[in-house]
Amino acid sequence: MPRPARHSAAAIEDAGLVPVTALAGVGPSLAKALARLGLERVQDLWFHLPLRYEDRTRITPIRDLAIGESAQVEGVVEAVERGFRYRPQLRVAIGDDSHATLSLRFFHFNRAQAEQFAPGARFLCYGEVRHGTQGPEMVHPEYRRVLGAASVATEERLTPIYPTTEGLGQKRLTGVIARALERLPDAESLELIPIEVRASLQLASLREALLTVHRPAADADIAAFALGAHPAQQRLAFEELLTHHLSLKRLRAQVRRHAAPALVGDGAMRSALRANLPFALTRAQQRVIAEIEHDLAKPVPMLRLVQGDVGSGKTVVAASAALAAVEAGCQVALVAPTELLAEQHWNNFRNWMQPLGIELVWLVGKVLGRAREAARAAVASGAPIVIGTHALMQEGVTFRHLGLAIIDEQHRFGVHQRLSLRDKGRNGDVVPHQLVLTATPIPRTLAMTAYAHLDVSVIDELPPGRTPVQTVAISNARRGEVIERIRAACAEGRQAYWVCTLIEESEQLEAQAAEVAYAELTAALPDLRIGLVHGRLKPKEKVAAMDAFKAGDSRVLIATTVIEVGVDVPNASLMVIENAERLGLAQLHQLRGRVGRGSAASSCVLLYQTPLSRAARARLEVMRETSDGFRIAEKDLELRGPGELLGTRQTGQLQFRVADLVRDAALLPSVQRVGEALLRDHPDLVQRLIARWIGGAARYAGA
Ligand code: ADP
Ligand code: MG
């Protein structure tokens, strides 16, 4: 293979950007399997990194094997035993020069395999060592017959184990990656991080880092690799975090290059709203409203995130922002991720806006036919406020003069979707302001990377007079007592939620669990009307169940996690969460936030299955200790890691290949510093970094 010409950007792009089919031995079916892993171009293979490593560089004497560790041994068959007592079984004893014996045990094997293990034959085996009935054993080890008496050649490097997919074996994948690595350009051509930056942070070249990660030397620090702390991994993590930071910053710069309407009204509607509220705004709400109004008054698009714990009162902040736009003669779109949540906003906004004589338009997926046409026409002719779901972002909806887009619970939307709303409001070079609301608190350092494109306002205070929710964790064995608690709460005129959760992200299984709980609770509490909502019901049935619960007709609501966001029934004072041990802290916190909304003392029962893992026990403990969302978020980071805290569902744009926001948090200050310098001095490198790490997903950045 010819070496790529040095220094020519085009040559590097050729080397990395060619499709995987350019590699020897990659035909259509292998390409298809690779595509399932997101590996389409040769450079995708460079960046497909091992999950872990196996050490086959040495042969461990049997005497030195450690239980629980994986090792490679070489030995001679001493005895073979076939058993059929419970199921077919093959046990092979092998011995080596250390005068110890290891059992190999197989439950699935064919005759040829069994016959291979003849006494005196020599084998090389790799597997995890366990306690067997007769000393150490390996169950279904990998093995290879060694011919001749001489000791076999071992691997020269640690063996990488890659994430893979069905139908694509480790060997084949490793081979393709090795061929892709042959096409790595020389260090200088591949490098996108300026030498002075690498020198100051002591970063290796990318080429060296990639080769180290794919083929670590026999003496590499395998423990450091397992922790993601190896300098080669840190080098890659740095570049990846830097790239994400840059892409968000660039997105921000691009949006901010547009103009936006300067929204300066006379404040009359906002005063009227405040005067009509049955409560006074908290200091935090007032501060955040002022921050938003300050942005809206400028002719530059606002990009602001409002973070506020569940129940901190984000809705009224959004309403106040909306009125600032309406006063200035612009339209406002409020988009929620679910119909349920959109409806909640609709009800609030109607209560607040109707007395002011403001027309509201309702537009969700189920608004069809003539009603839909009417809603679209109203939006097109300039109706001041439209509330809905993603249906709002679909083709055919055009605004006359959209000045402000408010997106609730942004983690459910990708950056793309948000931009599509922005583009709707586009009027030549003028784009609307954007306000994003989220109830997922994130510690500050992480927020600066995760939301590098947004300014952040925090509502860090709850409205007064809330009684904290009493939280208890109870074993499922005491389920009966929990059902009694529901009976008692309902006898006092209160209402209760019973939430069914499953570890699998399967709506169907979750729905089944809810049906089972429904049957159980209706049998145990025959005098109470019980409602049921889950994702498999028809929208109409869901709405009916929710309405009955809101109206107090049904006293208990059995639900799946569909109620996680947006349900507001102040009379509900008891929340039971089944299989609480399976949920992350963020989700538990969201669910618990459904109660404690009225003045009555509320409680939350975390029903768990034993045995509890240590991590699960720690999570339940945190839930009992605190109800502060930011504290819970920090604990969540400690206990679970950000992948789970943020969740892919929650941050469409934040899927890292190597980096881990929490593990690599120490890199973030330099990521920010270097990021600024690159944007200023090396825009060409920024572009290429984004193409390398984010590739097609970076379309939004150019939008
Ligand atoms: P979230 O931030 O979770 O969206 P909401 O906006 O739904 O919170 O507010 C939760 C509840 O608190 C609502 O019933 C709302 O009317 C009420 N609320 C909001 N602000 C205040 C306040 N300053 N004082 C008292 N109650 C408030
Ligand atoms: Mg809300």
PDB file of C-alpha atoms and ligand atoms in Angstrom, residues 308-315 341 344-345 348 408-409 437-439 565-566 594 597, ligand 2:
ATOM      1  CA  GLY A 308     -34.615  24.046  37.989  1.00  0.00           C
ATOM      2  CA  ASP A 309     -35.479  21.157  40.163  1.00  0.00           C
ATOM      3  CA  VAL A 310     -38.846  19.452  39.864  1.00  0.00           C
ATOM      4  CA  GLY A 311     -41.437  21.791  41.319  1.00  0.00           C
ATOM      5  CA  SER A 312     -39.197  24.849  41.338  1.00  0.00           C
ATOM      6  CA  GLY A 313     -41.738  26.698  39.218  1.00  0.00           C
ATOM      7  CA  LYS A 314     -40.281  26.815  35.735  1.00  0.00           C
ATOM      8  CA  THR A 315     -43.679  27.090  34.073  1.00  0.00           C
ATOM      9  CA  LEU A 341     -46.735  17.539  29.425  1.00  0.00           C
ATOM     10  CA  GLN A 344     -50.182  20.499  31.539  1.00  0.00           C
ATOM     11  CA  HIS A 345     -48.726  23.670  30.055  1.00  0.00           C
ATOM     12  CA  ASN A 348     -51.569  26.529  33.146  1.00  0.00           C
ATOM     13  CA  ASP A 408     -39.449  22.100  27.886  1.00  0.00           C
ATOM     14  CA  GLU A 409     -37.397  19.142  29.099  1.00  0.00           C
ATOM     15  CA  LEU A 437     -36.196  24.290  30.353  1.00  0.00           C
ATOM     16  CA  THR A 438     -34.777  21.252  32.088  1.00  0.00           C
ATOM     17  CA  ALA A 439     -35.423  19.527  35.370  1.00  0.00           C
ATOM     18  CA  VAL A 565     -42.708  14.004  33.520  1.00  0.00           C
ATOM     19  CA  GLY A 566     -45.499  16.427  33.698  1.00  0.00           C
ATOM     20  CA  ARG A 594     -44.907  13.889  41.392  1.00  0.00           C
ATOM     21  CA  ARG A 597     -47.027  19.333  45.319  1.00  0.00           C
TER      22      ARG A 597
HETATM   23 MG    MG B   2     -42.411  21.473  34.480  1.00  0.00          MG
END
